XYZ file of C-alpha atoms in Angstrom:
680
model
C 3.602 29.882 -7.500
C 1.380 30.083 -4.363
C 0.730 26.536 -2.978
C -2.900 25.883 -1.397
C -2.626 26.000 2.315
C -4.137 22.512 2.828
C -2.049 20.222 0.521
C -3.510 16.943 1.596
C -5.948 15.696 4.152
C -7.401 15.778 6.665
C -7.297 12.004 6.890
C -8.515 10.084 9.945
C -6.085 7.691 11.272
C -5.881 5.587 14.190
C -9.133 5.985 16.493
C -9.947 4.109 19.752
C -11.949 5.257 23.003
C -8.985 6.833 24.674
C -7.607 8.931 21.600
C -8.123 9.734 17.984
C -5.506 10.870 15.407
C -6.071 13.204 12.419
C -3.343 13.722 9.835
C -2.888 16.628 7.591
C -0.374 18.225 5.267
C -0.099 21.997 4.846
C 2.017 24.423 2.983
C 2.255 26.930 5.945
C 2.814 26.639 9.801
C -0.126 26.816 11.960
C -1.091 25.850 15.448
C -3.538 23.196 14.881
C -6.385 22.349 17.525
C -9.495 19.999 17.190
C -13.088 20.102 18.022
C -14.990 16.782 18.507
C -18.858 16.408 18.441
C -21.254 13.763 19.314
C -23.916 13.825 16.524
C -27.437 12.606 17.005
C -30.251 12.769 14.418
C -32.984 15.189 15.375
C -36.736 14.828 14.988
C -36.607 15.375 11.252
C -34.507 12.952 9.105
C -32.293 15.831 7.577
C -31.597 17.545 11.048
C -28.782 16.613 13.320
C -27.761 17.717 16.858
C -24.262 18.310 17.834
C -23.153 17.929 21.180
C -19.410 19.361 22.034
C -17.125 16.750 23.532
C -14.641 18.053 25.918
C -11.196 17.040 24.800
C -7.606 18.020 24.767
C -5.526 18.507 21.705
C -1.818 17.819 21.180
C -0.275 18.291 17.638
C 3.027 17.039 16.342
C 4.317 18.475 13.322
C 7.304 17.602 11.044
C 8.619 20.401 8.861
C 9.791 18.190 5.883
C 10.460 21.061 3.597
C 10.329 24.905 3.216
C 6.651 24.557 2.341
C 5.665 21.230 3.752
C 4.312 20.805 7.314
C 2.916 17.231 8.089
C 0.877 17.161 11.324
C -0.590 14.459 13.476
C -3.316 15.761 15.713
C -3.964 13.819 18.803
C -7.414 14.225 20.325
C -8.260 12.725 23.950
C -11.218 13.163 26.190
C -10.625 15.421 29.234
C -12.392 12.701 31.219
C -13.285 9.134 30.684
C -13.370 7.946 27.041
C -15.050 8.756 23.770
C -18.512 7.431 23.205
C -18.521 4.194 21.141
C -20.966 3.048 18.470
C -21.822 6.569 17.946
C -21.396 8.791 14.987
C -18.790 11.420 15.873
C -17.874 14.620 13.901
C -14.809 16.830 13.945
C -13.380 20.179 12.977
C -9.819 21.518 12.809
C -8.739 24.946 13.762
C -5.771 26.663 12.365
C -4.158 29.473 14.149
C -1.234 31.882 13.619
C -0.189 35.391 14.643
C -2.797 36.950 12.107
C -5.653 34.666 11.642
C -7.775 31.627 12.837
C -9.319 29.381 10.165
C -11.051 26.059 10.183
C -12.030 23.519 7.690
C -15.015 25.710 6.594
C -12.457 28.364 5.643
C -11.444 26.011 2.684
C -15.106 25.233 1.618
C -14.523 21.796 2.799
C -17.768 21.873 5.088
C -20.195 23.194 2.536
C -22.265 20.146 1.352
C -22.894 21.583 -2.076
C -19.378 22.797 -2.843
C -17.119 20.508 -4.887
C -14.495 20.521 -2.181
C -16.902 19.194 0.421
C -15.758 16.542 2.441
C -18.942 15.997 4.486
C -21.806 13.563 3.597
C -25.322 14.828 3.025
C -26.147 17.902 5.116
C -23.919 17.045 7.977
C -22.013 19.842 9.495
C -18.514 18.174 9.780
C -16.657 15.022 8.511
C -17.529 11.933 10.626
C -16.484 8.587 11.735
C -17.728 5.675 13.905
C -15.803 4.271 16.701
C -16.842 0.611 16.895
C -16.945 -1.424 20.214
C -17.728 -5.170 20.291
C -16.978 -7.724 17.568
C -19.267 -6.165 14.856
C -17.554 -4.230 12.239
C -17.817 -3.120 8.563
C -14.239 -2.785 6.990
C -13.426 -1.616 3.553
C -10.096 -2.848 2.169
C -8.128 -3.124 -0.869
C -4.594 -2.570 -2.461
C -2.773 -1.508 -5.608
C -3.805 2.036 -6.669
C -1.774 3.312 -9.679
C -2.705 6.673 -10.801
C -2.408 5.818 -14.443
C -3.542 2.155 -13.850
C -6.240 0.967 -16.288
C -9.809 1.390 -15.331
C -11.852 3.657 -12.955
C -10.757 4.278 -9.444
C -13.084 2.128 -7.172
C -12.629 4.320 -4.081
C -15.311 6.317 -5.882
C -17.661 3.281 -5.085
C -16.320 3.231 -1.549
C -17.408 6.866 -1.083
C -20.836 6.079 -2.688
C -21.097 3.202 -0.142
C -20.385 5.402 2.663
C -22.911 8.199 1.511
C -25.610 5.768 1.411
C -24.892 4.531 5.083
C -23.413 7.505 6.600
C -25.894 7.516 9.404
C -26.387 3.990 10.297
C -24.650 0.887 11.783
C -24.009 -0.418 8.350
C -21.404 2.401 7.575
C -17.783 1.235 7.150
C -15.968 1.893 10.272
C -12.459 1.358 8.990
C -10.516 1.544 5.879
C -7.555 -0.965 5.272
C -4.984 0.012 2.569
C -2.881 -2.912 2.205
C 0.004 -2.258 -0.017
C 0.990 -0.328 -3.177
C -0.747 3.068 -2.239
C 1.763 4.526 -4.665
C 3.571 3.244 -7.352
C 7.249 4.664 -6.955
C 8.768 2.910 -9.764
C 5.941 3.087 -12.446
C 5.145 6.816 -12.758
C 3.281 8.202 -15.549
C 5.060 10.355 -17.988
C 2.665 13.346 -17.902
C 3.080 13.296 -14.105
C 6.816 13.340 -14.139
C 7.473 17.036 -14.777
C 4.571 17.986 -12.395
C 6.212 15.755 -9.554
C 9.565 17.297 -9.818
C 8.237 20.858 -10.030
C 5.805 20.622 -7.217
C 8.490 18.566 -5.309
C 10.812 21.653 -5.420
C 8.210 23.926 -4.450
C 7.444 21.741 -1.380
C 10.800 21.244 -0.291
C 12.562 24.182 -1.246
C 15.685 22.976 -2.380
C 16.896 19.967 -4.476
C 18.633 16.862 -2.859
C 22.307 16.771 -4.052
C 22.075 13.182 -5.562
C 25.345 13.835 -7.385
C 27.131 13.983 -4.097
C 25.927 10.466 -3.445
C 26.363 9.040 -6.921
C 29.052 11.161 -8.904
C 28.034 9.733 -12.293
C 25.038 11.839 -12.076
C 27.156 14.930 -12.582
C 28.116 13.670 -16.099
C 26.442 15.384 -18.813
C 23.854 12.604 -20.435
C 22.899 11.426 -16.702
C 22.685 14.952 -15.427
C 20.269 15.962 -17.884
C 18.354 12.470 -18.288
C 17.511 12.429 -14.597
C 15.409 15.445 -15.096
C 13.700 14.305 -18.440
C 10.628 12.319 -18.855
C 11.479 8.542 -19.733
C 15.165 9.352 -18.443
C 15.655 7.256 -15.365
C 15.471 3.651 -16.377
C 19.258 3.184 -16.744
C 20.127 5.232 -13.689
C 17.881 3.038 -11.527
C 19.036 -0.380 -13.055
C 22.851 0.642 -12.948
C 23.252 3.110 -10.063
C 20.414 1.984 -7.657
C 20.589 -1.775 -8.620
C 16.841 -1.709 -8.567
C 15.100 -4.371 -10.912
C 11.855 -2.777 -11.909
C 11.269 -2.726 -15.816
C 9.030 0.311 -15.637
C 11.321 2.676 -13.938
C 11.778 5.321 -16.535
C 10.440 8.038 -14.340
C 11.209 6.340 -10.855
C 10.742 8.482 -7.800
C 14.300 9.272 -6.416
C 14.346 12.402 -4.251
C 12.197 12.790 -1.123
C 10.485 15.606 -2.747
C 9.425 13.320 -5.450
C 7.907 10.926 -3.073
C 6.111 13.709 -1.123
C 4.657 15.153 -4.255
C 3.431 11.628 -5.413
C 1.478 11.136 -2.289
C -0.179 14.422 -2.237
C -1.143 14.024 -5.875
C -2.544 10.462 -5.079
C -4.857 11.743 -2.102
C -5.841 15.264 -2.950
C -7.139 17.204 -5.767
C -5.332 20.417 -4.427
C -2.172 20.232 -6.507
C -4.111 19.011 -9.572
C -6.074 22.313 -9.577
C -2.791 24.213 -9.203
C -1.409 22.412 -11.972
C -4.296 23.157 -14.354
C -3.960 26.766 -13.291
C -0.086 26.908 -14.064
C -0.583 24.987 -17.242
C 1.471 22.191 -16.425
C -0.502 19.243 -17.935
C 1.108 19.527 -21.364
C 0.880 17.530 -24.567
C 3.583 15.059 -25.526
C 4.625 17.418 -28.383
C 5.033 20.291 -26.124
C 7.173 18.257 -23.819
C 9.331 17.243 -26.813
C 9.615 20.900 -27.947
C 10.900 21.806 -24.497
C 13.511 19.179 -24.596
C 11.869 17.494 -21.506
C 11.808 13.892 -23.092
C 14.591 11.505 -23.169
C 15.204 9.546 -26.214
C 17.596 6.537 -26.411
C 17.871 7.339 -30.123
C 19.109 10.896 -30.539
C 19.145 11.404 -34.288
C 15.589 12.984 -35.182
C 15.945 11.848 -38.604
C 16.659 8.051 -37.854
C 14.068 5.190 -38.269
C 14.874 4.191 -34.596
C 14.071 7.659 -33.172
C 10.800 7.972 -34.976
C 9.766 4.636 -33.904
C 10.640 5.338 -30.383
C 8.916 8.812 -30.464
C 5.850 7.267 -31.693
C 5.809 4.568 -29.080
C 6.358 7.186 -26.257
C 3.647 9.407 -27.801
C 1.027 6.566 -27.618
C 2.185 5.736 -24.126
C 1.911 9.342 -23.049
C -1.725 9.813 -24.539
C -3.016 6.516 -22.875
C -1.633 7.747 -19.569
C -3.203 10.971 -19.870
C -6.602 9.310 -20.349
C -6.215 7.252 -17.309
C -5.037 10.255 -15.251
C -8.148 12.190 -16.162
C -10.239 9.379 -14.541
C -8.191 9.390 -11.306
C -8.348 13.412 -11.153
C -12.029 13.343 -11.319
C -12.137 10.720 -8.627
C -9.744 12.406 -6.002
C -12.669 14.429 -4.545
C -14.318 11.364 -3.702
C -10.912 9.757 -2.453
C -10.440 12.788 -0.182
C -13.838 12.399 1.257
C -13.259 8.647 1.859
C -10.160 9.389 3.792
C -11.568 12.339 5.682
C -14.509 10.131 7.123
C -12.955 6.831 7.770
C -10.435 5.697 10.221
C -7.703 4.484 7.811
C -4.953 1.904 8.501
C -2.063 1.305 5.865
C 0.747 -1.254 5.317
C 3.528 -0.945 2.608
C 4.031 -3.344 -0.141
C 6.997 -3.105 -2.712
C 5.724 -0.425 -5.154
C 5.383 2.041 -2.279
C 9.296 1.925 -2.129
C 10.217 0.216 -5.482
C 9.210 -2.961 -7.372
C 10.705 -6.176 -5.891
C 11.767 -4.492 -2.816
C 13.804 -6.835 -0.575
C 12.872 -9.775 -3.019
C 15.985 -11.661 -2.201
C 19.242 -11.342 -0.007
C 21.039 -10.611 -3.247
C 18.770 -7.871 -4.249
C 18.943 -6.403 -0.732
C 22.781 -6.567 -0.623
C 23.245 -5.126 -4.109
C 20.929 -2.119 -3.171
C 22.631 -1.395 0.262
C 26.030 -1.550 -1.598
C 24.917 1.052 -4.323
C 24.843 4.421 -2.392
C 22.159 5.911 -4.732
C 20.094 2.747 -4.253
C 20.450 2.890 -0.316
C 19.628 6.634 -0.275
C 16.421 6.141 -2.573
C 15.118 3.287 -0.465
C 15.673 5.670 2.455
C 13.707 8.434 0.826
C 10.749 5.816 0.112
C 10.699 4.695 3.721
C 10.772 8.056 5.354
C 7.906 9.265 2.970
C 6.073 6.009 3.879
C 6.526 6.943 7.607
C 5.414 10.561 7.016
C 2.408 9.855 4.903
C 1.310 6.253 5.958
C 3.058 4.840 8.990
C 3.010 7.575 11.447
C -0.787 7.513 11.916
C -0.824 3.727 12.174
C 0.742 3.628 15.588
C 1.747 7.044 16.503
C 2.930 6.205 20.103
C 5.790 4.121 18.736
C 7.704 6.853 16.597
C 8.556 9.393 19.334
C 12.504 8.922 19.133
C 12.250 7.938 15.464
C 10.533 11.122 14.488
C 13.320 13.078 16.219
C 15.826 11.359 13.777
C 13.743 12.122 10.874
C 13.447 15.894 11.676
C 17.007 16.166 12.402
C 18.015 15.068 8.886
C 15.025 17.155 7.246
C 16.527 20.305 8.915
C 19.701 19.875 6.834
C 19.062 17.606 3.826
C 22.566 17.155 3.460
C 23.776 13.803 2.097
C 27.020 12.528 3.691
C 26.545 14.297 6.950
C 26.217 12.582 10.219
C 22.443 13.074 10.503
C 22.233 11.660 6.866
C 24.157 8.533 8.080
C 21.850 8.309 11.352
C 18.568 8.778 9.160
C 19.738 5.895 6.644
C 20.598 3.305 9.275
C 17.358 4.051 11.432
C 15.157 3.521 8.466
C 16.916 0.403 7.029
C 17.277 -0.953 10.606
C 13.722 -0.220 11.912
C 11.976 -3.481 12.852
C 8.512 -2.524 14.094
C 6.576 -1.388 10.951
C 4.014 -4.101 11.981
C 1.294 -2.982 14.349
C -2.100 -3.836 15.819
C -5.208 -1.755 14.897
C -7.920 -1.072 17.511
C -10.575 -2.492 15.292
C -13.375 -4.924 16.023
C -12.057 -7.682 15.700
C -8.585 -6.490 16.424
C -6.292 -6.409 13.383
C -2.564 -7.239 13.124
C -0.917 -5.613 10.065
C 2.127 -7.771 8.953
C 5.226 -6.377 7.556
C 6.146 -8.855 4.826
C 9.120 -6.704 3.386
C 11.472 -5.990 6.066
C 11.088 -9.089 8.331
C 12.155 -11.745 5.735
C 14.343 -14.687 6.204
C 16.684 -15.624 3.326
C 18.684 -18.776 2.473
C 21.803 -17.719 0.526
C 22.478 -20.946 -1.713
C 19.634 -21.855 -3.990
C 19.017 -25.478 -4.857
C 17.731 -26.237 -8.420
C 13.964 -26.631 -8.562
C 12.285 -29.891 -9.436
C 9.346 -29.815 -11.944
C 6.319 -31.766 -10.902
C 3.833 -32.033 -8.091
C 6.094 -31.018 -5.170
C 6.401 -27.303 -4.090
C 9.735 -26.957 -2.881
C 10.811 -23.357 -3.324
C 11.666 -22.854 0.319
C 15.335 -23.555 -0.493
C 15.722 -20.044 -1.754
C 12.245 -18.167 -2.124
C 12.055 -15.763 0.807
C 10.299 -16.427 4.163
C 8.115 -13.412 4.325
C 8.359 -13.233 8.017
C 11.203 -14.837 10.003
C 10.863 -16.124 13.550
C 12.155 -12.982 14.965
C 9.604 -11.001 13.071
C 6.833 -13.297 14.433
C 8.127 -12.869 17.839
C 7.810 -9.152 17.566
C 4.135 -9.598 16.341
C 3.307 -11.629 19.116
C 4.738 -9.060 21.478
C 2.661 -6.287 20.131
C -0.610 -8.452 19.859
C -0.179 -9.094 23.569
C 0.287 -5.506 24.303
C -2.769 -4.603 22.562
C -5.148 -6.377 24.953
C -5.989 -9.210 22.591
C -6.781 -12.379 24.466
C -6.642 -16.064 23.138
C -10.108 -17.206 22.113
C -10.873 -13.930 20.517
C -11.558 -13.283 16.768
C -8.462 -11.819 15.098
C -7.842 -10.258 11.753
C -4.266 -10.573 10.095
C -3.590 -8.108 7.241
C -1.027 -9.718 4.874
C -0.165 -7.685 1.810
C 0.588 -10.999 0.158
C -2.290 -13.584 0.302
C -1.601 -16.876 2.131
C -3.669 -18.776 -0.401
C -3.291 -17.510 -3.963
C -5.073 -18.594 -7.142
C -3.722 -22.145 -7.420
C -3.592 -22.678 -11.033
C -1.678 -19.509 -11.673
C 0.770 -20.105 -8.955
C 1.359 -23.778 -9.918
C 1.853 -22.599 -13.587
C 4.658 -20.165 -12.510
C 5.964 -22.739 -10.051
C 6.132 -25.761 -12.436
C 7.211 -23.975 -15.761
C 8.851 -20.700 -14.766
C 10.856 -21.206 -11.599
C 12.859 -24.200 -13.240
C 14.316 -21.626 -15.743
C 16.260 -20.075 -12.877
C 18.649 -23.178 -13.078
C 19.569 -21.728 -16.553
C 20.447 -18.297 -15.096
C 17.203 -16.513 -15.952
C 15.972 -13.871 -13.385
C 12.494 -15.405 -13.428
C 12.013 -14.603 -9.645
C 12.182 -10.999 -10.186
C 10.414 -10.987 -13.659
C 7.246 -13.033 -12.285
C 7.058 -11.569 -8.600
C 7.248 -15.125 -7.217
C 6.766 -14.102 -3.631
C 3.695 -16.026 -2.498
C 3.812 -17.406 1.085
C 3.576 -21.111 -0.245
C 6.788 -20.725 -2.268
C 8.709 -21.097 1.066
C 7.248 -24.388 2.630
C 8.870 -23.567 6.171
C 7.631 -20.018 6.151
C 4.057 -21.158 5.294
C 4.191 -23.640 8.027
C 5.383 -21.205 10.536
C 2.526 -18.939 9.719
C 0.137 -21.729 10.408
C 1.921 -22.815 13.672
C 2.009 -19.239 14.939
C -1.594 -18.730 14.362
C -2.406 -21.931 15.687
C -0.537 -20.917 19.039
C -2.492 -17.711 19.225
C -5.714 -19.650 19.058
C -8.188 -17.115 17.935
C -12.007 -18.093 17.889
C -12.018 -16.872 14.120
C -8.889 -16.272 12.053
C -9.416 -13.968 9.170
C -6.807 -12.958 6.593
C -7.344 -9.873 4.526
C -4.896 -9.369 1.614
C -4.201 -7.908 -1.682
C -1.225 -7.683 -4.185
C -2.519 -10.165 -6.848
C -4.722 -7.943 -8.851
C -7.760 -10.048 -8.312
C -10.519 -10.695 -5.672
C -11.236 -14.137 -4.111
C -12.480 -15.861 -1.082
C -10.960 -19.060 0.462
C -11.514 -21.104 3.481
C -9.132 -23.870 4.832
C -9.595 -26.222 7.540
C -6.129 -27.368 8.878
C -5.316 -30.319 11.022
C -1.826 -30.573 12.685
C -0.248 -33.946 13.375
C -0.904 -33.464 17.332
C -4.622 -33.142 16.566
C -4.800 -29.357 16.769
C -7.152 -27.820 14.078
C -7.326 -24.368 12.683
C -9.845 -22.737 10.268
C -8.670 -19.758 8.179
C -11.081 -17.533 6.166
C -8.952 -15.375 3.624
C -10.576 -12.575 1.624
C -8.383 -10.861 -1.061
C -9.094 -7.614 -2.831
C -6.898 -6.121 -5.623
C -6.468 -3.772 -7.489
C -8.171 -0.486 -6.556
C -6.921 1.124 -9.906
C -4.565 -1.018 -11.829
C -6.583 -3.672 -13.879
C -3.935 -5.994 -15.113
C -5.395 -8.518 -17.230
C -5.449 -6.792 -20.558
C -3.553 -7.099 -23.724
C -1.935 -10.315 -24.957
C -0.463 -11.629 -21.691
C -3.424 -10.471 -19.946
C -5.691 -12.602 -22.271
C -3.406 -15.633 -21.567
C -3.597 -15.061 -17.683
C -7.309 -14.469 -17.987
C -7.833 -17.908 -19.712
C -5.751 -19.488 -16.866
C -7.895 -17.897 -14.129
C -11.022 -18.821 -16.012
C -9.775 -22.557 -16.193
C -8.785 -22.186 -12.629
C -12.211 -20.966 -11.697
C -14.013 -23.659 -13.514
C -11.727 -26.311 -11.859
C -11.933 -24.914 -8.269
C -15.645 -24.040 -7.979
C -17.340 -26.253 -5.516
C -14.287 -28.436 -5.215
C -12.155 -29.211 -2.231
C -8.351 -29.262 -2.687
C -6.220 -31.131 -0.260
C -2.699 -30.194 0.641
C -0.086 -31.493 3.156
C 3.360 -30.700 4.388
C 6.061 -33.341 5.124
C 8.993 -33.059 7.661
C 11.126 -31.535 4.846
C 8.590 -28.652 4.546
C 7.671 -29.813 0.965
C 4.061 -28.944 0.109
C 2.098 -31.468 -1.694
C -1.362 -31.052 -3.353
C -3.829 -33.906 -3.923
C -7.117 -34.245 -5.569
C -8.392 -36.678 -2.955
C -8.099 -36.832 0.796
C -7.221 -40.479 0.857
C -4.039 -39.554 -1.025
C -2.556 -37.417 1.877
C 0.244 -39.438 3.384
C -0.129 -40.216 7.243
C 3.251 -38.767 8.108
C 2.273 -35.150 7.573
C 3.279 -32.321 9.717
C -0.103 -30.619 8.911
C -2.700 -31.191 6.258
C -5.384 -29.018 4.898
C -8.745 -28.826 2.926
C -9.056 -25.737 0.887
C -12.363 -24.512 -0.702
C -12.716 -21.362 -2.976
C -15.959 -19.719 -2.526
C -17.937 -17.882 -5.180
C -17.892 -14.214 -5.078
C -20.697 -13.874 -7.466
C -23.231 -15.926 -9.274
C -20.657 -17.327 -11.874
C -17.204 -17.267 -10.575
C -14.644 -17.525 -7.724
C -12.606 -14.523 -8.940
C -12.914 -10.996 -9.901
C -10.223 -9.519 -12.143
C -11.733 -5.908 -12.643
C -10.811 -3.000 -10.328
C -12.368 -3.766 -6.842
C -12.449 -2.917 -3.335
C -14.301 -5.174 -0.649
C -16.453 -4.659 2.424
C -15.561 -7.084 5.181
C -18.587 -7.545 7.473
C -18.138 -9.251 10.952
C -21.113 -9.920 13.034
C -23.323 -12.585 14.328
C -23.177 -14.642 11.140
C -19.338 -14.995 11.021
C -16.886 -13.271 8.417
C -18.184 -12.239 5.171
C -17.092 -10.147 2.372
C -18.721 -8.336 -0.380
C -16.995 -7.208 -3.608
C -17.474 -3.686 -4.899
C -16.480 -2.783 -8.271
């Protein structure tokens, strides 16, 4: 099998006047250089002039496998800074001892070719580098390849195509969590992932040396079969995902999943190699795990029928995403992109509670798989967010990749570096500046839960996680100050979990589901109860921290909840300080959730909530025990509050305050204040 030279990319990552970064993954080693151009429209509307910008290129490459070279290209001006508020184009040059290639050598610069990553008749992929406080930012989250519905990154591509040469063009793309679903992997993709993973890395991780039970017959075979990993992840990793039948385990699994998620290259090769097979073909090759082994039994036939239905449904959804990948690649190649993980990028419920974190750390296989997820996140997402912070970190990663030997000293150093790293958060040089919050590894926990009280009070704080503890906030403040941001300037906070959710849903889960925990039921993991408000102290700390920064406008962009909404809250603190927060939530990009029986129930709840909340103001306050109370009238708010707020849900279309279809949003910040437009 001959892998394509360009596996994934190019992807425009962090850009600022002093430097710009381009990410790319190749199957062969090349010396990579970049060219940058200032583009000006000529006298005729379809003609463009290209002025070369004198720049220097420094490329760092991590060889993560025998056929996997991941590079981050740093482009900096030889003098001064890059022009801002101008259309900039770029090309990449690939050199080795026998050839020199560029992006055009792979048909990526031909406007009429299906592989093209340019817009209209431009000669190169392009991006804008904004200056000032005017911005158009695409943002969204939750993109599962076999998720229900169309991939709305196709609509993002159309938005860029219609505005590629004017000031309305999106200047950045924020991907705010669940860029991949490591736990919930489609059956038809499983063998493709494992086969490509082996080709990319060149060797299999010896997971049996980490978890000896994987050397036993049933597990040794099951781990390689479709539908064969649920028991392994639950009992050997101590994960809690209920959809982990094909969970990514090895680094090669994660790497192949990322490439398949962002590029059509491996899909084209998969078709050429005949790897997209039918369910029956997989059964005939003994590639499917069955819990009931007797082929003549009623249980086996039922299981087989259910798995076949699931397989065929996933194949239909994968066909949609495969068609969309040409648009996805073009969006990423033309838009400075900033990313932050949420749980599914690693595994469902990642660091949900202290017990979860401890159990997984104490399970050698779980500890190793989390490390694979984190190093993959760093290589494919995190490295490009804030490249200068990863110098020593990258050396530790490369040392392990050179050996891939579990149990060795490099492996131990690698695991501890990943688990202990505390600077995944970062600031993006957008306009306004954006702070991406890490709500997964900076959590605070309380060890001894107290039974929940049913009623109006929201008192989860005694055991629900504080999504960012005080030490975490201190780290965010340090990076924000170092970024050059000043008090009194507008500020964007990117939080994968919304600060303000859809109240009726959260209240339903809080009042009727969480009390079941007192009877020993695992409702926290079953219902993903991780909203900021489930920890009153953590919610209060968020408000106090933002107030201390004192931005002129505070905008929160968030995702996670598989719906789009817009909320404004006016907060008053006991000492008279005030704060206004504008929150815009967009999710999912491709994973429409409100389907089927439970989906119908949740949609009914959402509809009821929308009617109740439209054009209404909700009042809430916090007492000195960090209990949160909601009231229908402002006069009902007690005078002895720590802070109080009035919350207003805004219409996002003519009829509703919520969108449950797949969506991505365009955040617009300019003279009229913050606005957001839903794209479906």
